[in-house]
Coordinates of C-alpha atoms and ligand atoms in Angstrom, one line a residue:
M1 CA 6.0 10.7 15.1
V2 CA 7.0 10.8 11.5
L3 CA 9.2 7.8 10.7
R4 CA 11.2 7.9 7.5
R5 CA 12.5 4.5 6.7
F6 CA 13.3 2.9 3.4
S7 CA 13.6 -0.7 4.1
S8 CA 12.6 -3.2 6.8
V9 CA 15.9 -5.0 7.5
T10 CA 19.5 -4.3 6.4
R11 CA 20.8 -7.6 5.1
P12 CA 22.4 -7.6 1.6
V13 CA 19.8 -7.7 -1.2
S14 CA 20.7 -9.3 -4.5
L15 CA 19.8 -7.5 -7.7
T16 CA 16.3 -8.1 -9.0
V17 CA 17.7 -9.3 -12.3
E18 CA 19.8 -11.9 -10.6
K19 CA 17.1 -13.1 -8.3
F20 CA 14.4 -13.1 -10.9
P21 CA 16.1 -14.0 -14.2
G22 CA 14.1 -13.3 -17.3
Y23 CA 14.2 -9.5 -17.4
N24 CA 15.9 -8.0 -20.3
R25 CA 17.0 -4.4 -20.4
N26 CA 15.1 -2.6 -23.2
H27 CA 17.8 -1.6 -25.6
R28 CA 15.8 1.4 -26.9
F29 CA 16.6 3.2 -23.6
K30 CA 19.7 5.3 -23.6
K31 CA 22.4 4.8 -21.0
L32 CA 23.0 7.8 -18.8
T33 CA 26.0 10.0 -19.7
D34 CA 27.9 12.7 -17.9
D35 CA 26.3 15.2 -20.3
D36 CA 22.9 14.1 -19.2
V37 CA 23.9 14.5 -15.6
S38 CA 25.1 18.0 -16.3
Y39 CA 21.9 18.8 -18.1
F40 CA 19.9 17.6 -15.0
E41 CA 22.1 19.7 -12.8
S42 CA 21.2 22.8 -14.8
I43 CA 17.5 22.0 -13.9
V44 CA 17.7 20.9 -10.2
G45 CA 21.0 22.5 -9.1
K46 CA 24.0 20.8 -7.5
R47 CA 22.0 19.7 -4.4
G48 CA 19.1 18.4 -6.4
Y49 CA 20.5 15.0 -7.4
I50 CA 22.4 12.0 -5.9
C51 CA 24.9 9.9 -7.8
N52 CA 27.1 8.6 -5.0
V53 CA 26.9 4.8 -4.8
D54 CA 26.3 4.6 -1.0
E55 CA 23.7 7.3 -1.0
L56 CA 21.9 5.7 -4.0
S57 CA 21.5 2.4 -2.2
P58 CA 18.3 3.1 -0.2
Y59 CA 16.5 4.4 -3.2
N60 CA 17.4 1.3 -5.2
I61 CA 16.1 -1.2 -2.7
D62 CA 12.4 -1.7 -1.9
W63 CA 10.8 -1.8 1.6
M64 CA 10.6 -5.6 1.6
N65 CA 14.3 -6.0 0.7
K66 CA 13.1 -8.1 -2.2
F67 CA 13.8 -5.9 -5.2
R68 CA 17.0 -4.1 -6.0
G69 CA 17.7 -1.9 -9.0
Q70 CA 20.9 -0.3 -10.3
S71 CA 20.0 3.3 -10.9
P72 CA 23.1 5.5 -11.1
L73 CA 21.1 8.7 -10.5
V74 CA 18.3 10.0 -8.2
L75 CA 16.8 13.4 -9.1
L76 CA 15.2 15.4 -6.3
P77 CA 13.2 18.2 -8.0
R78 CA 11.5 20.9 -6.0
N79 CA 8.7 22.0 -8.2
T80 CA 6.4 21.0 -11.0
Q81 CA 8.3 23.0 -13.7
Q82 CA 11.5 21.1 -12.8
I83 CA 9.7 17.8 -13.2
S84 CA 8.3 18.9 -16.5
D85 CA 11.8 19.9 -17.8
I86 CA 13.2 16.6 -16.6
L87 CA 10.6 14.5 -18.3
Q88 CA 10.7 16.5 -21.5
Y89 CA 14.4 15.8 -21.7
C90 CA 14.1 12.1 -20.7
N91 CA 11.4 11.6 -23.4
E92 CA 13.6 13.2 -26.1
Q93 CA 16.7 11.3 -25.0
K94 CA 14.8 8.0 -24.3
L95 CA 16.0 7.8 -20.7
A96 CA 13.8 5.6 -18.5
V97 CA 12.4 7.0 -15.2
V98 CA 11.0 5.5 -12.1
P99 CA 8.8 7.9 -10.0
Q100 CA 9.4 7.3 -6.3
G101 CA 7.4 8.5 -3.3
G102 CA 8.1 7.1 0.2
N103 CA 9.3 3.8 -1.3
T104 CA 6.9 1.8 0.8
S105 CA 5.4 -0.1 -2.2
L106 CA 4.7 -3.8 -1.4
A107 CA 4.7 -4.7 -5.1
G108 CA 8.2 -3.7 -6.2
G109 CA 6.8 -0.7 -8.1
S110 CA 8.9 2.1 -6.7
V111 CA 12.4 0.9 -7.5
P112 CA 14.1 0.4 -10.8
I113 CA 14.9 -3.0 -12.4
F114 CA 17.9 -1.8 -14.4
D115 CA 19.5 1.6 -14.6
E116 CA 16.3 3.7 -14.8
I117 CA 16.7 7.2 -13.3
I118 CA 14.8 7.6 -10.0
L119 CA 12.8 10.7 -9.7
S120 CA 12.2 11.1 -6.0
M121 CA 9.3 13.3 -4.9
R122 CA 10.6 13.9 -1.4
H123 CA 11.4 17.6 -1.9
M124 CA 7.9 18.3 -3.3
N125 CA 6.5 18.8 0.1
R126 CA 4.5 22.1 0.3
I127 CA 1.0 22.4 1.5
R128 CA -0.7 24.7 -1.0
S129 CA -4.0 25.6 0.5
F130 CA -6.8 24.6 2.8
D131 CA -10.4 25.6 2.8
N132 CA -11.6 25.4 6.4
V133 CA -15.3 25.3 5.4
S134 CA -15.3 22.5 2.9
G135 CA -12.3 20.6 4.2
I136 CA -10.6 20.7 0.8
L137 CA -6.8 20.5 1.0
T138 CA -4.4 21.1 -1.9
A139 CA -0.8 20.0 -1.5
D140 CA 2.4 18.9 -3.4
A141 CA 2.4 15.1 -4.1
G142 CA 5.5 14.5 -2.0
C143 CA 3.9 15.5 1.3
I144 CA 4.1 12.7 3.8
L145 CA 0.7 11.3 4.8
E146 CA 1.3 11.6 8.5
V147 CA 2.6 15.2 8.1
L148 CA -0.6 16.1 6.3
D149 CA -2.7 14.4 8.9
N150 CA -0.9 16.1 11.8
W151 CA -1.3 19.5 10.1
L152 CA -5.0 18.9 9.5
A153 CA -5.5 17.8 13.1
E154 CA -4.8 21.3 14.3
K155 CA -7.6 22.5 12.1
G156 CA -10.0 19.8 13.3
Y157 CA -9.7 17.7 10.1
M158 CA -8.0 14.5 9.1
M159 CA -6.8 12.7 6.0
P160 CA -9.4 10.3 4.6
L161 CA -6.9 7.4 4.6
D162 CA -4.6 5.9 7.2
L163 CA -2.1 3.1 6.9
A164 CA 0.8 1.8 8.9
A165 CA 3.3 3.3 6.4
K166 CA 2.0 6.8 7.1
G167 CA 5.2 8.1 8.5
S168 CA 7.0 7.4 5.2
C169 CA 4.5 7.2 2.4
Q170 CA 3.5 10.2 0.4
I171 CA 0.1 11.4 -0.7
G172 CA 1.2 11.2 -4.3
G173 CA 2.4 7.6 -3.8
N174 CA -0.9 6.7 -2.1
I175 CA -2.8 8.1 -5.1
A176 CA -0.5 6.4 -7.6
T177 CA -1.2 3.1 -5.9
N178 CA -4.8 3.9 -5.0
A179 CA -4.0 2.8 -1.4
G180 CA -6.9 1.6 0.7
G181 CA -5.8 1.3 4.3
L182 CA -7.6 1.1 7.6
R183 CA -10.6 3.4 7.2
L184 CA -11.7 2.8 3.6
L185 CA -14.8 1.2 5.2
R186 CA -15.8 4.7 6.5
Y187 CA -14.3 7.2 4.1
G188 CA -14.3 5.3 0.8
S189 CA -11.6 5.0 -1.9
L190 CA -9.3 7.7 -3.2
H191 CA -11.3 7.5 -6.4
G192 CA -14.0 9.4 -4.4
S193 CA -12.0 11.7 -2.2
V194 CA -9.5 13.0 -4.7
L195 CA -11.0 16.0 -6.3
G196 CA -8.2 17.0 -8.6
L197 CA -4.7 16.3 -9.7
E198 CA -1.8 18.1 -11.3
V199 CA 0.2 15.6 -13.4
V200 CA 3.3 15.9 -15.6
L201 CA 2.9 13.6 -18.6
P202 CA 5.9 11.7 -20.0
N203 CA 6.6 14.3 -22.6
G204 CA 6.7 17.1 -20.0
T205 CA 3.2 18.5 -20.6
V206 CA 1.7 19.7 -17.3
L207 CA -2.0 18.6 -17.0
N208 CA -3.5 21.1 -14.5
N209 CA -6.7 19.5 -13.1
M210 CA -6.4 20.8 -9.6
S211 CA -10.1 21.1 -9.2
T212 CA -11.4 21.9 -5.7
L213 CA -15.0 21.2 -6.7
R214 CA -17.0 18.3 -5.4
K215 CA -19.2 18.3 -8.5
D216 CA -17.9 18.7 -12.0
N217 CA -19.5 16.9 -14.9
T218 CA -17.5 18.4 -17.8
G219 CA -15.8 15.9 -20.0
F220 CA -14.0 12.7 -19.2
D221 CA -12.8 12.5 -15.6
L222 CA -9.2 12.3 -16.5
K223 CA -7.8 12.3 -13.0
Q224 CA -9.3 8.9 -12.4
L225 CA -6.9 7.4 -15.0
F226 CA -3.9 8.4 -12.8
I227 CA -5.3 7.1 -9.5
G228 CA -3.8 3.6 -9.3
S229 CA -1.6 4.0 -12.4
E230 CA 1.5 3.3 -10.4
G231 CA 3.7 5.9 -12.1
T232 CA 3.3 4.5 -15.6
I233 CA 1.5 7.3 -17.4
G234 CA 2.4 10.5 -15.5
I235 CA 4.0 11.9 -12.4
I236 CA 1.5 13.3 -9.9
T237 CA 2.8 16.6 -8.7
G238 CA -0.2 18.2 -7.0
V239 CA -3.3 16.9 -5.2
S240 CA -6.6 18.3 -4.3
I241 CA -8.4 16.1 -1.7
L242 CA -11.6 16.2 0.4
T243 CA -10.7 15.7 4.0
P244 CA -13.3 14.7 6.7
L245 CA -13.8 16.4 10.0
R246 CA -11.8 14.7 12.8
S247 CA -14.2 12.9 15.1
K248 CA -14.5 14.2 18.6
A249 CA -15.2 10.8 20.0
V250 CA -13.1 7.8 19.1
N251 CA -13.3 4.3 20.7
V252 CA -11.3 1.3 19.9
A253 CA -11.9 -2.3 21.1
M254 CA -10.1 -5.5 20.5
L255 CA -11.9 -8.9 20.7
G256 CA -10.7 -12.5 20.7
L257 CA -12.9 -15.0 18.8
N258 CA -13.0 -18.7 18.2
S259 CA -13.9 -19.0 14.5
F260 CA -14.0 -17.1 11.2
E261 CA -17.8 -17.5 11.3
D262 CA -17.7 -15.5 14.5
V263 CA -15.6 -12.8 12.8
Q264 CA -18.2 -12.5 10.1
D265 CA -21.1 -12.4 12.6
A266 CA -19.3 -9.8 14.6
F267 CA -18.9 -7.7 11.4
K268 CA -22.6 -8.2 10.5
H269 CA -23.7 -7.0 13.9
A270 CA -21.2 -4.1 13.9
R271 CA -22.7 -2.8 10.7
L272 CA -26.2 -3.1 12.2
E273 CA -25.5 -1.9 15.7
L274 CA -22.7 0.6 15.3
S275 CA -23.8 1.6 11.8
E276 CA -22.8 5.3 11.2
I277 CA -20.1 5.4 13.8
L278 CA -18.2 2.3 12.7
S279 CA -14.9 3.6 11.2
A280 CA -12.7 0.4 11.1
F281 CA -13.2 -3.3 11.3
E282 CA -9.9 -5.2 11.0
F283 CA -9.0 -8.8 11.7
W284 CA -5.9 -11.0 12.2
D285 CA -5.4 -14.6 12.9
N286 CA -3.4 -16.1 15.8
Q287 CA -0.5 -17.0 13.6
S288 CA 0.1 -13.4 12.6
F289 CA -0.3 -12.4 16.3
Q290 CA 2.4 -14.9 17.3
I291 CA 4.8 -13.4 14.8
Y292 CA 4.0 -9.9 16.0
K293 CA 4.7 -11.0 19.6
K294 CA 7.9 -12.6 18.6
H295 CA 9.3 -9.4 17.2
F296 CA 7.8 -6.6 19.2
P297 CA 7.5 -5.9 22.9
Y298 CA 3.9 -6.7 23.9
K299 CA 2.2 -6.4 27.3
D300 CA -0.5 -9.0 27.4
I301 CA -3.7 -7.3 26.3
M302 CA -5.6 -10.5 26.6
T303 CA -4.7 -13.3 29.0
K304 CA -5.3 -16.1 26.5
D305 CA -4.7 -16.7 22.8
Y306 CA -7.6 -17.0 20.5
P307 CA -7.7 -18.2 16.9
F308 CA -8.9 -14.8 15.6
Y309 CA -8.8 -11.2 16.7
I310 CA -10.8 -8.2 15.6
L311 CA -10.1 -4.5 16.1
I312 CA -13.2 -2.3 16.0
E313 CA -13.0 1.5 15.9
T314 CA -15.9 3.9 16.2
S315 CA -15.7 7.6 15.4
G316 CA -18.5 10.0 16.1
S317 CA -19.4 13.4 17.6
N318 CA -21.0 12.4 20.9
K319 CA -18.8 10.4 23.3
R320 CA -21.7 9.4 25.5
H321 CA -23.8 8.2 22.6
D322 CA -20.9 6.2 21.1
D323 CA -19.9 4.7 24.4
E324 CA -23.4 3.5 24.9
K325 CA -23.7 2.0 21.4
L326 CA -20.3 0.2 21.7
T327 CA -21.1 -1.1 25.2
D328 CA -24.4 -2.5 23.9
Y329 CA -22.6 -4.1 21.0
L330 CA -19.8 -5.6 23.0
G331 CA -22.4 -6.9 25.5
Q332 CA -24.2 -8.7 22.8
M333 CA -21.0 -10.1 21.4
M334 CA -20.0 -11.6 24.7
N335 CA -23.5 -12.7 25.8
N336 CA -24.3 -14.6 22.6
G337 CA -20.9 -16.2 22.5
I338 CA -19.6 -14.6 19.3
A339 CA -16.6 -13.1 21.2
Q340 CA -14.7 -14.9 23.9
D341 CA -12.8 -11.9 25.4
G342 CA -12.5 -8.2 24.8
V343 CA -10.9 -5.0 25.8
V344 CA -11.9 -1.4 25.2
A345 CA -9.3 1.3 25.2
Q346 CA -9.8 3.8 28.0
D347 CA -7.5 6.6 26.8
Q348 CA -5.4 7.8 23.9
K349 CA -2.4 5.7 25.0
Q350 CA -4.5 2.5 25.0
I351 CA -6.1 3.4 21.7
K352 CA -2.5 3.5 20.3
D353 CA -1.5 0.3 22.0
L354 CA -4.4 -1.6 20.3
W355 CA -3.8 0.0 16.9
D356 CA 0.0 -0.8 17.3
V357 CA -0.8 -4.5 17.2
R358 CA -2.7 -4.3 13.9
D359 CA -0.3 -1.7 12.4
G360 CA 2.7 -3.7 13.5
L361 CA 1.9 -6.9 11.6
T362 CA 3.6 -5.9 8.4
G363 CA 6.7 -4.7 10.2
A364 CA 6.9 -7.9 12.3
L365 CA 6.6 -10.1 9.1
G366 CA 9.3 -7.9 7.6
K367 CA 11.7 -9.2 10.3
E368 CA 11.1 -12.8 9.2
P369 CA 13.7 -14.3 6.8
A370 CA 11.5 -14.1 3.7
V371 CA 7.8 -13.4 3.0
Y372 CA 5.6 -13.7 0.0
K373 CA 2.8 -11.1 0.2
Y374 CA -0.6 -11.2 -1.4
D375 CA -3.4 -8.7 -1.0
I376 CA -6.4 -10.2 -2.6
S377 CA -10.1 -9.3 -2.4
I378 CA -12.7 -12.0 -2.4
P379 CA -16.2 -12.3 -1.0
V380 CA -15.8 -12.2 2.8
A381 CA -17.2 -15.7 3.3
N382 CA -14.3 -17.1 1.3
I383 CA -11.4 -15.3 3.1
W384 CA -10.6 -18.0 5.6
H385 CA -11.3 -20.8 3.2
C386 CA -8.6 -19.3 1.0
A387 CA -6.1 -19.1 3.8
Q388 CA -6.8 -22.7 4.8
D389 CA -6.5 -23.9 1.2
M390 CA -3.1 -22.2 0.9
R391 CA -1.9 -23.8 4.1
H392 CA -3.0 -27.2 2.9
H393 CA -1.5 -26.6 -0.6
L394 CA 1.9 -25.4 0.8
C395 CA 2.4 -27.1 4.1
M396 CA 0.3 -30.2 4.4
G397 CA -0.1 -31.0 0.7
G398 CA 2.8 -33.3 0.8
V399 CA 5.0 -31.4 -1.7
F400 CA 7.6 -30.7 0.9
G401 CA 8.1 -33.1 3.7
E402 CA 6.8 -31.6 7.0
K403 CA 10.4 -31.3 8.3
D404 CA 12.1 -29.9 5.3
S405 CA 9.4 -27.5 4.2
P406 CA 10.8 -24.1 3.4
V407 CA 7.4 -22.7 4.4
T408 CA 7.3 -21.8 8.1
D409 CA 3.9 -20.1 8.2
V410 CA 0.9 -19.0 6.3
V411 CA -0.8 -16.1 8.0
A412 CA -3.9 -13.9 7.2
Y413 CA -5.1 -10.5 8.3
G414 CA -6.7 -7.5 6.8
H415 CA -9.7 -5.4 6.2
I416 CA -12.7 -7.5 6.7
G417 CA -15.0 -4.6 6.0
D418 CA -13.5 -4.3 2.5
G419 CA -13.4 -8.1 1.7
N420 CA -9.6 -7.7 1.6
V421 CA -7.3 -10.2 3.1
H422 CA -3.5 -10.1 3.3
L423 CA -2.1 -13.6 2.9
N424 CA 1.6 -13.6 4.0
I425 CA 3.6 -16.8 3.3
V426 CA 6.7 -16.9 5.5
T427 CA 9.6 -19.0 4.3
K428 CA 13.2 -19.7 5.3
D429 CA 14.4 -17.9 2.2
L430 CA 13.1 -16.7 -1.1
D431 CA 12.6 -20.0 -2.9
T432 CA 11.3 -20.4 -6.4
R433 CA 9.9 -23.8 -5.4
V434 CA 7.5 -22.0 -3.1
S435 CA 6.7 -19.1 -5.5
D436 CA 6.0 -21.6 -8.3
L437 CA 3.6 -23.4 -6.0
I438 CA 1.8 -20.2 -5.0
E439 CA 1.6 -18.6 -8.4
P440 CA -0.6 -19.0 -10.4
Y441 CA -2.4 -21.4 -8.0
L442 CA -3.5 -18.6 -5.7
F443 CA -4.5 -16.3 -8.6
E444 CA -6.6 -19.1 -10.2
W445 CA -8.3 -19.6 -6.9
V446 CA -9.0 -15.9 -6.6
A447 CA -10.3 -15.7 -10.2
K448 CA -12.6 -18.7 -9.6
H449 CA -14.1 -16.9 -6.6
Q450 CA -14.7 -13.6 -8.6
G451 CA -11.9 -11.8 -6.6
S452 CA -9.1 -9.5 -7.5
I453 CA -5.4 -10.4 -7.4
S454 CA -4.6 -7.0 -5.9
A455 CA -7.1 -5.2 -3.7
E456 CA -4.7 -2.4 -2.7
H457 CA -1.0 -2.8 -3.1
G458 CA -1.1 -2.8 -6.9
L459 CA 0.7 -4.8 -9.6
G460 CA 4.2 -3.3 -9.8
V461 CA 6.6 -6.0 -10.8
A462 CA 5.2 -8.6 -8.5
K463 CA 1.8 -9.2 -10.1
N464 CA 1.9 -7.5 -13.6
E465 CA 2.2 -10.8 -15.5
F466 CA -0.9 -12.1 -13.7
L467 CA -3.2 -9.2 -14.6
G468 CA -5.2 -11.6 -16.9
Y469 CA -6.6 -13.2 -13.8
S470 CA -8.5 -10.0 -12.9
K471 CA -9.0 -8.3 -16.2
T472 CA -10.3 -9.4 -19.6
P473 CA -8.0 -9.5 -22.7
E474 CA -10.0 -6.6 -24.2
M475 CA -9.4 -4.5 -21.1
I476 CA -5.7 -5.2 -21.0
E477 CA -5.4 -4.3 -24.7
L478 CA -7.1 -1.0 -24.0
M479 CA -4.8 -0.4 -21.1
K480 CA -1.8 -1.0 -23.4
T481 CA -3.3 1.4 -26.0
L482 CA -3.7 4.1 -23.3
K483 CA -0.1 3.6 -22.1
N484 CA 1.2 3.9 -25.7
I485 CA -0.8 7.1 -26.3
L486 CA 0.4 8.8 -23.2
D487 CA 3.9 7.3 -23.1
P488 CA 4.8 6.3 -26.7
N489 CA 8.5 5.8 -25.8
G490 CA 7.6 3.8 -22.7
I491 CA 10.0 5.8 -20.5
L492 CA 7.8 5.9 -17.3
N493 CA 8.2 3.0 -14.9
P494 CA 9.0 0.4 -17.6
Y495 CA 8.8 -3.4 -17.1
K496 CA 6.0 -3.1 -14.6
Y497 CA 2.2 -2.8 -14.2
L498 CA 1.1 -4.3 -17.6
P499 CA 2.0 -7.8 -18.7
Q500 CA 5.3 -7.7 -20.6
T501 CA 5.1 -11.2 -22.1
Ligands
LIG601 P1 6.1 4.4 -3.5 O1 6.3 3.1 -2.8 O2 7.3 5.3 -3.5 O3 5.6 4.2 -4.9 C1 4.5 3.3 -5.2 C2 4.1 3.4 -6.7 O4 3.6 4.7 -7.0 C3 5.3 3.1 -7.6 O5 4.9 2.5 -8.7 C4 5.8 4.6 -7.9 O6 6.4 4.6 -9.2 C5 4.5 5.3 -8.0 N1 4.6 6.7 -7.5 C6 5.0 7.2 -6.3 N2 4.8 8.5 -6.2 C7 4.3 8.9 -7.4 C8 3.9 10.1 -8.0 N3 4.0 11.3 -7.3 N4 3.4 10.2 -9.2 C9 3.3 9.0 -9.9 N5 3.7 7.8 -9.5 C10 4.2 7.8 -8.2 N6 -1.2 -0.1 1.0 C11 -2.5 0.0 1.2 O7 -3.2 0.2 0.2 N7 -3.1 -0.2 2.4 C12 -2.4 -0.4 3.5 O8 -3.0 -0.5 4.6 C13 -1.0 -0.4 3.4 N8 -0.2 -0.5 4.5 C14 1.1 -0.6 4.4 C15 1.9 -0.8 5.5 C16 3.3 -0.8 5.5 C17 4.1 -1.0 6.7 C18 3.9 -0.7 4.2 C19 5.4 -0.8 4.1 C20 3.1 -0.5 3.0 C21 1.7 -0.5 3.1 N9 1.0 -0.3 2.0 C22 -0.4 -0.2 2.1 C23 1.6 -0.3 0.6 C24 1.8 1.0 -0.1 O9 1.1 1.1 -1.3 C25 1.5 2.3 0.6 O10 2.4 2.3 1.7 C26 1.6 3.6 -0.2 O11 0.5 3.9 -0.9 C27 2.8 3.8 -1.1 O12 3.2 5.2 -1.1 P2 4.7 5.7 -1.3 O13 4.7 7.2 -1.3 O14 5.6 5.0 -0.4 O15 4.9 5.2 -2.8
LIG602 C1 -2.0 -3.7 5.8 O1 -3.2 -3.7 5.7 C2 -1.2 -3.4 4.6 O2 -1.5 -3.8 6.9 C3 0.0 -4.3 4.5 O3 -1.9 -3.4 3.5 C4 -0.4 -5.8 4.3 O4 1.6 -6.7 5.2 C5 0.7 -6.8 4.3 O5 0.7 -7.8 3.6
LIG603 ZN1 -4.0 -3.5 3.8

């Protein structure tokens, strides 16, 4: 089912500039006038924009209900030429623009800070072509990930990435954030599977690089610059992507384990024993599981609670062969005491039930009063150490008395196979006392352990000031130079991505 949802809860959200003081509107940007709106109407037509306050609201608020901008205008172009005309005008007039896909960003990147115009990609949703031999798909950037995946399923193929936001997020947004997701372990990063892009530059120039070639060694690989650029140097309008064949045999198992060492052992063995059929290896801790159970209906999959859970998926072409491998692997896990309990899905419904737990963690946390989200990558061995250290730092470190602590939980889950953990710090309310304790403490910890402060969600407005913990001053300078070359007026997604101070 395709679920389109803008935001996790519906409580009132204060403006980003009120909640996080310190932002100043760039006075070089023009304020929108009626003449501008009339000009845009001449490009997108009467039905191609929104300026009614109530209808604007979901576009101005992010999925986490944390960031809220004040855009007076959403543009809904239907083709690349319209986007080119819009950007050319905005660049000349110095009107700032925020590109928006499915608005599922977890870094505050998809909503404005002030009055930037929102350019929504939701009407750019045409599948352009599919090559049934090579599996190469070309599509508009506004196609919803799940729609593409369902369309490909009928042809025996699948999208190379999958994430819990698939019912809302768009392939253009995935590429703009270089989303990782649940099967990166098997199908690799978008830097590998994206073969070509069509991008509109801030001055309106259309860069047509919609290559459908797997091999092309001519010149700089410019598309790579836009993968993970979070809408700051161009708007992705078209995508050419290599899609894998859908596996005929899929198995999913969930195991309960006693320690993080056991989680690591289970992963090592999975790589060894399941090798080429392993397609996902996810983990979550008991604290996350309790929050899931608090907010979603759950039929006991396991009779007892365990400190850790893993979800293992295999995908192959021969069910009997895969069943045998998985059974051997699970037997070993139980016999040598690495796993304490386990279930294997017997049909599609049970496969979905098991995935629902892992997929539902973000949604469950979204129902808590407030959450600080971190998506770090560090060597796997340090993942649990990091979570424990944060727990100690925030909850038992004595800064807040046990009773009065605004922190109610520190939970961890994520993509073990990619060395990527999602630390979620649950609080009674957004509280600068807590965020000041976490940042930059956590980022220093990550830098010290040769990690990245963002493994997959990107920098947006949540982490841009901390980029220096993951990149050298020379690299940041070069990034700023590239931004200035491509967007000299700074109109695309301002105030975000690169450090502003
Ligand atoms: P948006 O949120 O609309 O935008 C994200 C950024 O990209 C913004 O900076 C925006 O300006 C820019 N952008 C959007 N479209 C374009 C475009 N066409 N051209 C240029 N710039 C554009 N991320 C992961 O990596 N792995 C996960 O497993 C994962 N799971 C998630 C689960 C949930 C429940 C949620 C809510 C989010 C999750 N995310 C995950 C985070 C998020 O990055 C992804 O959902 C997705 O990649 C964002 O796509 P979107 O279309 O919603 O983009
Ligand atoms: C996931 O892996 C997503 O589920 C979201 O990247 C992580 O909720 C989060 O922090
Ligand atoms: Zn993730």
